[in-house]
mmCIF file of C-alpha atoms in Angstrom:
data_model
loop_
_atom_site.group_PDB
_atom_site.id
_atom_site.type_symbol
_atom_site.label_atom_id
_atom_site.label_comp_id
_atom_site.label_asym_id
_atom_site.label_seq_id
_atom_site.Cartn_x
_atom_site.Cartn_y
_atom_site.Cartn_z
ATOM 1 C CA UNK T 11 -20.474 4.268 17.802
ATOM 2 C CA UNK T 12 -23.027 6.195 15.759
ATOM 3 C CA UNK T 13 -20.711 8.146 13.441
ATOM 4 C CA UNK T 14 -17.118 8.678 12.359
ATOM 5 C CA UNK T 15 -16.007 12.077 11.102
ATOM 6 C CA UNK T 16 -13.220 12.071 8.502
ATOM 7 C CA UNK T 17 -10.818 14.711 7.245
ATOM 8 C CA UNK T 18 -8.327 14.252 4.413
ATOM 9 C CA UNK T 19 -5.052 16.037 3.707
ATOM 10 C CA UNK T 20 -4.255 16.044 -0.021
ATOM 11 C CA UNK T 21 -6.327 16.026 -3.182
ATOM 12 C CA UNK T 22 -6.338 14.919 -6.796
ATOM 13 C CA UNK T 23 -6.374 11.299 -7.909
ATOM 14 C CA UNK T 24 -5.877 9.687 -4.505
ATOM 15 C CA UNK T 25 -8.593 11.886 -3.040
ATOM 16 C CA UNK T 26 -10.883 10.293 -5.593
ATOM 17 C CA UNK T 27 -10.082 6.717 -4.573
ATOM 18 C CA UNK T 28 -10.300 7.302 -0.831
ATOM 19 C CA UNK T 29 -13.399 9.486 -1.070
ATOM 20 C CA UNK T 30 -15.309 6.976 -3.157
ATOM 21 C CA UNK T 31 -14.335 4.251 -0.704
ATOM 22 C CA UNK T 32 -15.680 6.255 2.269
ATOM 23 C CA UNK T 33 -18.874 7.067 0.382
ATOM 24 C CA UNK T 34 -19.428 3.384 -0.407
ATOM 25 C CA UNK T 35 -18.727 1.979 3.046
ATOM 26 C CA UNK T 36 -22.262 2.335 4.350
ATOM 27 C CA UNK T 37 -23.809 1.024 1.155
ATOM 28 C CA UNK T 38 -21.805 -2.167 1.118
ATOM 29 C CA UNK T 39 -21.639 -2.758 4.847
ATOM 30 C CA UNK T 40 -24.937 -1.416 6.277
ATOM 31 C CA UNK T 41 -26.083 -1.943 8.990
ATOM 32 C CA UNK T 42 -22.671 -2.804 10.385
ATOM 33 C CA UNK T 43 -21.074 0.574 9.756
ATOM 34 C CA UNK T 44 -21.400 3.823 11.709
ATOM 35 C CA UNK T 45 -22.482 6.872 9.710
ATOM 36 C CA UNK T 46 -19.499 8.183 7.741
ATOM 37 C CA UNK T 47 -19.195 11.963 7.651
ATOM 38 C CA UNK T 48 -16.708 13.504 5.183
ATOM 39 C CA UNK T 49 -16.066 16.776 6.977
ATOM 40 C CA UNK T 50 -13.093 18.561 5.454
ATOM 41 C CA UNK T 51 -10.477 18.294 2.665
ATOM 42 C CA UNK T 52 -7.185 20.226 2.837
ATOM 43 C CA UNK T 53 -4.763 21.023 0.034
ATOM 44 C CA UNK T 54 -2.272 23.849 -0.431
ATOM 45 C CA UNK T 55 -3.787 24.521 -3.883
ATOM 46 C CA UNK T 56 -7.002 26.385 -3.064
ATOM 47 C CA UNK T 57 -8.734 25.808 -6.387
ATOM 48 C CA UNK T 58 -7.819 22.108 -6.405
ATOM 49 C CA UNK T 59 -9.038 21.748 -2.832
ATOM 50 C CA UNK T 60 -12.382 23.334 -3.686
ATOM 51 C CA UNK T 61 -12.834 21.250 -6.835
ATOM 52 C CA UNK T 62 -11.843 18.010 -5.134
ATOM 53 C CA UNK T 63 -14.172 18.647 -2.200
ATOM 54 C CA UNK T 64 -17.074 19.450 -4.520
ATOM 55 C CA UNK T 65 -16.434 16.520 -6.831
ATOM 56 C CA UNK T 66 -15.857 13.852 -4.179
ATOM 57 C CA UNK T 67 -18.354 14.871 -1.522
ATOM 58 C CA UNK T 68 -16.447 16.701 1.225
ATOM 59 C CA UNK T 69 -18.435 19.304 3.134
ATOM 60 C CA UNK T 70 -15.620 21.859 3.284
ATOM 61 C CA UNK T 71 -12.263 22.693 1.696
ATOM 62 C CA UNK T 72 -9.299 24.472 3.219
ATOM 63 C CA UNK T 73 -5.647 25.259 2.450
ATOM 64 C CA UNK T 74 -4.611 24.741 6.088
ATOM 65 C CA UNK T 75 -4.044 21.067 6.914
ATOM 66 C CA UNK T 76 -4.091 21.851 10.646
ATOM 67 C CA UNK T 77 -7.804 22.551 10.268
ATOM 68 C CA UNK T 78 -7.993 18.783 9.721
ATOM 69 C CA UNK T 79 -5.468 17.486 12.254
ATOM 70 C CA UNK T 80 -6.560 19.807 15.083
ATOM 71 C CA UNK T 81 -10.282 20.155 14.429
ATOM 72 C CA UNK T 82 -12.737 19.133 17.131
ATOM 73 C CA UNK T 83 -15.202 17.965 14.496
ATOM 74 C CA UNK T 84 -12.847 15.317 12.977
ATOM 75 C CA UNK T 85 -12.080 11.864 14.403
ATOM 76 C CA UNK T 86 -9.929 10.329 11.610
ATOM 77 C CA UNK T 87 -7.250 11.913 9.433
ATOM 78 C CA UNK T 88 -6.431 10.447 6.005
ATOM 79 C CA UNK T 89 -3.009 11.486 4.640
ATOM 80 C CA UNK T 90 -2.379 11.367 0.883
ATOM 81 C CA UNK T 91 0.363 13.996 0.548
ATOM 82 C CA UNK T 92 3.988 13.579 -0.698
ATOM 83 C CA UNK T 93 6.051 11.116 1.329
ATOM 84 C CA UNK T 94 8.261 13.668 3.057
ATOM 85 C CA UNK T 95 5.230 15.410 4.609
ATOM 86 C CA UNK T 96 3.632 12.326 6.184
ATOM 87 C CA UNK T 97 5.545 12.518 9.460
ATOM 88 C CA UNK T 98 4.662 16.124 10.377
ATOM 89 C CA UNK T 99 0.982 15.689 9.548
ATOM 90 C CA UNK T 100 0.583 12.289 11.199
ATOM 91 C CA UNK T 101 2.394 13.272 14.394
ATOM 92 C CA UNK T 102 0.310 16.437 14.682
ATOM 93 C CA UNK T 103 -2.862 14.389 14.207
ATOM 94 C CA UNK T 104 -1.808 11.886 16.905
ATOM 95 C CA UNK T 105 -0.923 14.739 19.265
ATOM 96 C CA UNK T 106 -4.489 16.041 18.881
ATOM 97 C CA UNK T 107 -6.163 12.706 19.515
ATOM 98 C CA UNK T 108 -6.902 11.589 15.954
ATOM 99 C CA UNK T 109 -6.813 8.151 14.379
ATOM 100 C CA UNK T 110 -4.586 8.178 11.277
ATOM 101 C CA UNK T 111 -4.802 6.398 7.900
ATOM 102 C CA UNK T 112 -1.730 7.111 5.786
ATOM 103 C CA UNK T 113 -0.840 6.404 2.180
ATOM 104 C CA UNK T 114 2.168 4.249 1.454
ATOM 105 C CA UNK T 115 5.093 4.282 1.746
ATOM 106 C CA UNK T 116 4.755 5.456 5.304
ATOM 107 C CA UNK T 117 7.585 7.990 5.018
ATOM 108 C CA UNK T 118 10.512 9.139 2.890
ATOM 109 C CA UNK T 119 13.050 7.475 5.209
ATOM 110 C CA UNK T 120 13.246 4.585 7.643
ATOM 111 C CA UNK T 121 14.062 6.963 10.519
ATOM 112 C CA UNK T 122 10.977 9.041 9.790
ATOM 113 C CA UNK T 123 8.843 5.909 9.653
ATOM 114 C CA UNK T 124 10.195 4.801 13.042
ATOM 115 C CA UNK T 125 9.342 8.164 14.583
ATOM 116 C CA UNK T 126 5.823 7.957 13.176
ATOM 117 C CA UNK T 127 5.436 4.467 14.629
ATOM 118 C CA UNK T 128 6.596 5.700 18.039
ATOM 119 C CA UNK T 129 4.148 8.635 17.903
ATOM 120 C CA UNK T 130 1.346 6.241 16.980
ATOM 121 C CA UNK T 131 2.209 3.987 19.906
ATOM 122 C CA UNK T 132 2.277 6.894 22.380
ATOM 123 C CA UNK T 133 -1.087 8.176 21.163
ATOM 124 C CA UNK T 134 -3.036 4.990 21.733
ATOM 125 C CA UNK T 135 -4.903 5.710 18.488
ATOM 126 C CA UNK T 136 -5.570 3.443 15.511
ATOM 127 C CA UNK T 137 -2.859 3.751 12.876
ATOM 128 C CA UNK T 138 -3.036 2.081 9.470
ATOM 129 C CA UNK T 139 -1.325 2.291 6.100
ATOM 130 C CA UNK T 140 -3.080 1.881 2.780
ATOM 131 C CA UNK T 141 -1.456 -1.305 1.445
ATOM 132 C CA UNK T 142 -4.532 -2.111 -0.622
ATOM 133 C CA UNK T 143 -3.077 -5.070 -2.528
ATOM 134 C CA UNK T 144 -2.111 -6.998 0.604
ATOM 135 C CA UNK T 145 -5.727 -6.722 1.837
ATOM 136 C CA UNK T 146 -7.180 -7.955 -1.467
ATOM 137 C CA UNK T 147 -9.373 -11.100 -1.136
ATOM 138 C CA UNK T 148 -7.185 -13.305 -3.350
ATOM 139 C CA UNK T 149 -4.052 -12.272 -1.442
ATOM 140 C CA UNK T 150 -5.791 -12.818 1.896
ATOM 141 C CA UNK T 151 -6.829 -16.279 0.675
ATOM 142 C CA UNK T 152 -3.190 -16.932 -0.221
ATOM 143 C CA UNK T 153 -2.323 -15.965 3.354
ATOM 144 C CA UNK T 154 -4.928 -18.443 4.657
ATOM 145 C CA UNK T 155 -3.410 -21.200 2.547
ATOM 146 C CA UNK T 156 -0.008 -20.399 4.030
ATOM 147 C CA UNK T 157 -1.369 -20.315 7.590
ATOM 148 C CA UNK T 158 -3.186 -23.625 7.041
ATOM 149 C CA UNK T 159 0.076 -25.273 5.936
ATOM 150 C CA UNK T 160 -1.162 -26.041 2.429
ATOM 151 C CA UNK T 161 2.149 -25.014 0.885
ATOM 152 C CA UNK T 162 4.402 -26.584 3.490
ATOM 153 C CA UNK T 163 7.661 -24.826 4.376
ATOM 154 C CA UNK T 164 7.942 -21.599 2.367
ATOM 155 C CA UNK T 165 11.004 -21.586 0.162
ATOM 156 C CA UNK T 166 10.813 -18.792 -2.382
ATOM 157 C CA UNK T 167 8.823 -15.638 -3.232
ATOM 158 C CA UNK T 168 9.060 -13.942 -6.613
ATOM 159 C CA UNK T 169 7.097 -10.767 -7.282
ATOM 160 C CA UNK T 170 6.946 -7.702 -9.417
ATOM 161 C CA UNK T 171 4.971 -4.507 -9.861
ATOM 162 C CA UNK T 172 5.356 -2.974 -13.317
ATOM 163 C CA UNK T 173 3.661 0.093 -14.797
ATOM 164 C CA UNK T 174 4.621 2.244 -17.760
ATOM 165 C CA UNK T 175 3.217 5.683 -16.988
ATOM 166 C CA UNK T 176 6.732 7.135 -16.523
ATOM 167 C CA UNK T 177 8.076 5.593 -19.743
ATOM 168 C CA UNK T 178 7.683 8.969 -21.433
ATOM 169 C CA UNK T 179 10.452 11.546 -21.963
ATOM 170 C CA UNK T 180 7.898 14.394 -21.947
ATOM 171 C CA UNK T 181 6.460 13.482 -18.523
ATOM 172 C CA UNK T 182 6.849 16.556 -16.327
ATOM 173 C CA UNK T 183 9.045 16.613 -13.219
ATOM 174 C CA UNK T 184 7.189 15.984 -9.972
ATOM 175 C CA UNK T 185 8.064 15.338 -6.332
ATOM 176 C CA UNK T 186 8.234 11.583 -6.980
ATOM 177 C CA UNK T 187 11.445 12.132 -8.982
ATOM 178 C CA UNK T 188 13.231 13.779 -6.032
ATOM 179 C CA UNK T 189 14.918 11.365 -3.624
ATOM 180 C CA UNK T 190 14.828 13.892 -0.794
ATOM 181 C CA UNK T 191 11.029 14.004 -0.993
ATOM 182 C CA UNK T 192 10.160 10.488 -2.124
ATOM 183 C CA UNK T 193 12.966 8.422 -0.620
ATOM 184 C CA UNK T 194 13.040 6.128 -3.642
ATOM 185 C CA UNK T 195 11.518 5.928 -7.095
ATOM 186 C CA UNK T 196 9.701 2.934 -8.495
ATOM 187 C CA UNK T 197 11.387 0.856 -5.805
ATOM 188 C CA UNK T 198 9.464 2.807 -3.182
ATOM 189 C CA UNK T 199 6.272 3.773 -4.972
ATOM 190 C CA UNK T 200 5.543 0.359 -6.502
ATOM 191 C CA UNK T 201 8.113 -1.771 -4.707
ATOM 192 C CA UNK T 202 6.563 -0.959 -1.312
ATOM 193 C CA UNK T 203 3.386 -2.787 -2.351
ATOM 194 C CA UNK T 204 5.084 -5.987 -3.524
ATOM 195 C CA UNK T 205 7.538 -5.959 -0.607
ATOM 196 C CA UNK T 206 4.608 -5.604 1.790
ATOM 197 C CA UNK T 207 2.906 -8.640 0.246
ATOM 198 C CA UNK T 208 6.150 -10.614 0.487
ATOM 199 C CA UNK T 209 6.477 -9.770 4.177
ATOM 200 C CA UNK T 210 2.794 -10.481 4.863
ATOM 201 C CA UNK T 211 3.077 -13.952 3.306
ATOM 202 C CA UNK T 212 6.620 -15.040 4.182
ATOM 203 C CA UNK T 213 7.749 -12.846 7.098
ATOM 204 C CA UNK T 214 10.323 -10.085 7.719
ATOM 205 C CA UNK T 215 13.059 -9.467 5.167
ATOM 206 C CA UNK T 216 16.547 -9.693 6.687
ATOM 207 C CA UNK T 217 18.906 -8.643 3.896
ATOM 208 C CA UNK T 218 18.848 -7.449 0.295
ATOM 209 C CA UNK T 219 20.984 -7.021 -2.803
ATOM 210 C CA UNK T 220 19.839 -4.760 -5.595
ATOM 211 C CA UNK T 221 20.437 -3.121 -8.947
ATOM 212 C CA UNK T 222 18.666 -0.017 -10.276
ATOM 213 C CA UNK T 223 18.417 2.066 -13.419
ATOM 214 C CA UNK T 224 17.255 5.588 -14.161
ATOM 215 C CA UNK T 225 16.214 5.708 -17.817
ATOM 216 C CA UNK T 226 15.270 9.408 -17.800
ATOM 217 C CA UNK T 227 18.010 11.265 -15.854
ATOM 218 C CA UNK T 228 16.324 14.638 -16.420
ATOM 219 C CA UNK T 229 12.733 15.814 -16.780
ATOM 220 C CA UNK T 230 11.213 19.143 -17.733
ATOM 221 C CA UNK T 231 9.913 21.376 -14.971
ATOM 222 C CA UNK T 232 8.215 24.054 -16.992
ATOM 223 C CA UNK T 233 10.913 25.679 -19.133
ATOM 224 C CA UNK T 234 13.794 24.248 -17.030
ATOM 225 C CA UNK T 235 15.251 20.772 -16.831
ATOM 226 C CA UNK T 236 15.737 19.089 -13.449
ATOM 227 C CA UNK T 237 17.786 16.084 -12.454
ATOM 228 C CA UNK T 238 15.938 12.897 -11.539
ATOM 229 C CA UNK T 239 17.494 11.456 -8.415
ATOM 230 C CA UNK T 240 15.464 8.227 -8.031
ATOM 231 C CA UNK T 241 15.244 4.907 -9.843
ATOM 232 C CA UNK T 242 12.948 4.136 -12.749
ATOM 233 C CA UNK T 243 13.610 0.419 -12.211
ATOM 234 C CA UNK T 244 14.700 -1.558 -9.170
ATOM 235 C CA UNK T 245 15.405 -5.269 -9.037
ATOM 236 C CA UNK T 246 16.097 -6.802 -5.647
ATOM 237 C CA UNK T 247 17.189 -10.156 -4.256
ATOM 238 C CA UNK T 248 15.898 -10.753 -0.759
ATOM 239 C CA UNK T 249 16.592 -13.166 2.075
ATOM 240 C CA UNK T 250 13.837 -13.567 4.648
ATOM 241 C CA UNK T 251 14.475 -14.034 8.360
ATOM 242 C CA UNK T 252 12.949 -17.508 7.973
ATOM 243 C CA UNK T 253 15.677 -18.545 5.511
ATOM 244 C CA UNK T 254 13.415 -18.338 2.459
ATOM 245 C CA UNK T 255 14.732 -16.487 -0.593
ATOM 246 C CA UNK T 256 13.037 -14.152 -3.012
ATOM 247 C CA UNK T 257 13.170 -11.448 -5.644
ATOM 248 C CA UNK T 258 11.214 -8.215 -5.968
ATOM 249 C CA UNK T 259 11.126 -6.168 -9.149
ATOM 250 C CA UNK T 260 9.510 -2.783 -9.745
ATOM 251 C CA UNK T 261 9.424 -0.284 -12.555
ATOM 252 C CA UNK T 262 7.211 2.613 -13.610
ATOM 253 C CA UNK T 263 8.873 2.589 -17.058
ATOM 254 C CA UNK T 264 8.038 -1.022 -17.977
ATOM 255 C CA UNK T 265 6.789 -0.712 -21.543
ATOM 256 C CA UNK T 266 3.357 -2.211 -22.075
ATOM 257 C CA UNK T 267 2.695 -3.029 -18.415
ATOM 258 C CA UNK T 268 -0.262 -0.962 -17.174
ATOM 259 C CA UNK T 269 -0.795 -2.208 -13.625
ATOM 260 C CA UNK T 270 1.034 -5.510 -13.514
ATOM 261 C CA UNK T 271 1.409 -6.637 -9.925
ATOM 262 C CA UNK T 272 2.051 -10.384 -9.690
ATOM 263 C CA UNK T 273 3.736 -12.910 -7.473
ATOM 264 C CA UNK T 274 4.552 -16.595 -7.122
ATOM 265 C CA UNK T 275 5.042 -18.316 -3.769
ATOM 266 C CA UNK T 276 6.746 -21.717 -3.655
ATOM 267 C CA UNK T 277 6.683 -24.073 -0.664
ATOM 268 C CA UNK T 278 7.830 -27.617 0.017
ATOM 269 C CA UNK T 279 4.365 -29.111 -0.622
ATOM 270 C CA UNK T 280 2.657 -26.583 -2.851
ATOM 271 C CA UNK T 281 2.807 -23.306 -4.740
ATOM 272 C CA UNK T 282 0.493 -20.497 -5.788
ATOM 273 C CA UNK T 283 0.500 -17.535 -8.112
ATOM 274 C CA UNK T 284 -1.521 -14.307 -8.421
ATOM 275 C CA UNK T 285 -1.760 -11.475 -10.945
ATOM 276 C CA UNK T 286 -3.580 -8.190 -10.322
ATOM 277 C CA UNK T 287 -4.568 -8.084 -13.992
ATOM 278 C CA UNK T 288 -6.661 -11.220 -13.254
ATOM 279 C CA UNK T 289 -7.342 -10.240 -9.714
ATOM 280 C CA UNK T 290 -10.363 -12.397 -8.914
ATOM 281 C CA UNK T 291 -8.491 -15.662 -9.149
ATOM 282 C CA UNK T 292 -5.377 -17.443 -7.938
ATOM 283 C CA UNK T 293 -3.600 -20.509 -9.283
ATOM 284 C CA UNK T 294 -2.807 -23.211 -6.771
ATOM 285 C CA UNK T 295 -0.804 -26.439 -6.836
ATOM 286 C CA UNK T 296 -0.585 -28.901 -3.956
ATOM 287 C CA UNK T 297 1.031 -32.316 -3.775
ATOM 288 C CA UNK T 298 -2.212 -33.676 -2.312
ATOM 289 C CA UNK T 299 -3.680 -33.724 -5.864
ATOM 290 C CA UNK T 300 -4.072 -37.048 -7.602
ATOM 291 C CA UNK T 301 -0.923 -37.726 -9.631
ATOM 292 C CA UNK T 302 -2.799 -38.137 -12.896
ATOM 293 C CA UNK T 303 -4.595 -34.800 -12.343
ATOM 294 C CA UNK T 304 -1.749 -32.728 -10.898
ATOM 295 C CA UNK T 305 -0.853 -29.225 -11.967
ATOM 296 C CA UNK T 306 -1.902 -25.709 -11.165
ATOM 297 C CA UNK T 307 -5.668 -25.172 -10.924
ATOM 298 C CA UNK T 308 -7.581 -21.899 -11.061
ATOM 299 C CA UNK T 309 -9.602 -20.888 -7.986
ATOM 300 C CA UNK T 310 -12.194 -18.166 -8.567
ATOM 301 C CA UNK T 311 -12.519 -15.728 -5.657
ATOM 302 C CA UNK T 312 -15.958 -14.782 -4.361
ATOM 303 C CA UNK T 313 -18.003 -14.067 -1.279
ATOM 304 C CA UNK T 314 -16.851 -17.215 0.524
ATOM 305 C CA UNK T 315 -13.254 -15.934 0.594
ATOM 306 C CA UNK T 316 -11.604 -13.541 3.078
ATOM 307 C CA UNK T 317 -12.529 -9.844 2.785
ATOM 308 C CA UNK T 318 -14.939 -10.489 -0.127
ATOM 309 C CA UNK T 319 -18.125 -11.345 1.800
ATOM 310 C CA UNK T 320 -19.660 -7.802 1.946
ATOM 311 C CA UNK T 321 -19.651 -7.463 -1.830
ATOM 312 C CA UNK T 322 -20.988 -9.658 -4.632
ATOM 313 C CA UNK T 323 -21.493 -13.167 -3.311
ATOM 314 C CA UNK T 324 -21.182 -15.276 -6.433
ATOM 315 C CA UNK T 325 -17.750 -16.318 -7.636
ATOM 316 C CA UNK T 326 -17.108 -14.909 -11.072
ATOM 317 C CA UNK T 327 -18.891 -11.584 -10.580
ATOM 318 C CA UNK T 328 -15.628 -9.973 -9.583
ATOM 319 C CA UNK T 329 -14.308 -7.061 -7.587
ATOM 320 C CA UNK T 330 -12.116 -4.244 -8.850
ATOM 321 C CA UNK T 331 -9.746 -1.412 -7.922
ATOM 322 C CA UNK T 332 -12.441 0.685 -6.237
ATOM 323 C CA UNK T 333 -13.480 -2.117 -3.910
ATOM 324 C CA UNK T 334 -9.827 -2.518 -2.833
ATOM 325 C CA UNK T 335 -10.032 0.870 -1.128
ATOM 326 C CA UNK T 336 -13.378 -0.015 0.448
ATOM 327 C CA UNK T 337 -11.747 -3.101 1.959
ATOM 328 C CA UNK T 338 -8.932 -1.149 3.627
ATOM 329 C CA UNK T 339 -11.357 1.575 4.755
ATOM 330 C CA UNK T 340 -13.541 -1.127 6.288
ATOM 331 C CA UNK T 341 -10.523 -2.508 8.195
ATOM 332 C CA UNK T 342 -9.837 0.992 9.487
ATOM 333 C CA UNK T 343 -13.395 1.606 10.685
ATOM 334 C CA UNK T 344 -13.641 -1.817 12.328
ATOM 335 C CA UNK T 345 -10.324 -1.211 14.136
ATOM 336 C CA UNK T 346 -11.599 2.117 15.451
ATOM 337 C CA UNK T 347 -14.822 0.558 16.634
ATOM 338 C CA UNK T 348 -12.861 -2.088 18.552
ATOM 339 C CA UNK T 349 -10.068 0.303 19.609
ATOM 340 C CA UNK T 350 -7.646 -2.139 18.005
ATOM 341 C CA UNK T 351 -4.396 -0.143 17.807
ATOM 342 C CA UNK T 352 -2.532 -3.145 16.340
ATOM 343 C CA UNK T 353 -4.825 -3.441 13.312
ATOM 344 C CA UNK T 354 -3.095 -4.390 10.066
ATOM 345 C CA UNK T 355 -1.528 -2.980 7.907
ATOM 346 C CA UNK T 356 -0.060 -0.977 10.795
ATOM 347 C CA UNK T 357 2.526 1.761 11.014
ATOM 348 C CA UNK T 358 4.929 -0.764 12.559
ATOM 349 C CA UNK T 359 4.526 -3.127 9.603
ATOM 350 C CA UNK T 360 4.946 -0.246 7.142
ATOM 351 C CA UNK T 361 8.078 0.921 8.969
ATOM 352 C CA UNK T 362 9.657 -2.442 8.197
ATOM 353 C CA UNK T 363 8.830 -1.924 4.520
ATOM 354 C CA UNK T 364 10.492 1.506 4.692
ATOM 355 C CA UNK T 365 13.586 -0.178 6.181
ATOM 356 C CA UNK T 366 13.557 -2.638 3.272
ATOM 357 C CA UNK T 367 13.308 0.228 0.762
ATOM 358 C CA UNK T 368 16.186 2.102 2.367
ATOM 359 C CA UNK T 369 18.390 -0.998 2.445
ATOM 360 C CA UNK T 370 17.493 -1.662 -1.204
ATOM 361 C CA UNK T 371 18.534 1.840 -2.316
ATOM 362 C CA UNK T 372 21.822 1.477 -0.428
ATOM 363 C CA UNK T 373 22.419 -1.994 -1.879
ATOM 364 C CA UNK T 374 21.908 -0.700 -5.419
ATOM 365 C CA UNK T 375 24.369 2.157 -4.786
ATOM 366 C CA UNK T 376 27.082 0.017 -3.155
ATOM 367 C CA UNK T 377 26.534 -3.199 -5.156
ATOM 368 C CA UNK T 378 26.776 -5.045 -1.830
ATOM 369 C CA UNK T 379 24.322 -7.012 0.305
ATOM 370 C CA UNK T 380 22.735 -4.841 3.000
ATOM 371 C CA UNK T 381 21.123 -5.811 6.293
ATOM 372 C CA UNK T 382 17.584 -4.499 6.861
ATOM 373 C CA UNK T 383 17.515 -2.393 10.019
ATOM 374 C CA UNK T 384 15.429 -3.876 12.788
ATOM 375 C CA UNK T 385 14.898 -7.193 11.012
#
């Protein structure tokens, strides 16, 4: 494969992250990468489409997303639009023979996510979802420790993802505050990431109980006020299919927390913890340590660890948010080169996360435990 031609539907901030990742793939991974061509960016806002294309290196801009999904000069479609639009765009792309890379959560409902997964399966094309934190080197190393049995039988997962950008009464109304378009609030936007990590490390989630709060029940939309119909905070108890227990907390109104994703995983013979705010290290405890030297020890992540080898080799030099998107883009390209339609994070895996989100929202509303569909 000499080249891969990309199109992207959506613009703004996420166009920046994905575009920079695509532009950096060849630099980090040459000569193992095909030539990456950034052919076309689509957005319904014409001026934003033009500015985003110019700023982030796309050859063309358009207001018609079908000029991406149906174009003969595009091989891969990247979807970064609001959640409720993912299904139509992805299914159209699959129907026209494209590989699809979709932002998370996969859809605004579990049913929509299932339909997308079925369309992906019928197409025979690569389908992946941008769960960047799960693919992070430290998290992948945690997965290796689990697979190697270092922690023993997994007993408990505790994780959270807190930000505070929505802890502002003057923040304008946007699609994320509409349950019909987003599916959930912080529990979907941020909770999808930490739930995905939980599932990747421990296995499918079988049932949930939850409590939620909406701190800002209305937000300004220009001169008018509109009701907010999603959560600002979601706290969830989970039971995994394996019998392990856990808790998942998410909030975009968590005062003082800028991008605080963290988790602890406890097993019968060891435990580990990770924080995105110190994302080039994990803390590990195993019972194999000498008794007079026991306790958690810091492990610095570097080129010898999973997913980190194309970047800076030495431990301590560190990777950051931008490289996280390069890592998932690399996974995508390698899957396309190998025609690996089961590459991870897949639509099927993301559909389970959507089912967890939907069960969580229902559990918070009913104050009762809810089974996760398909688990």
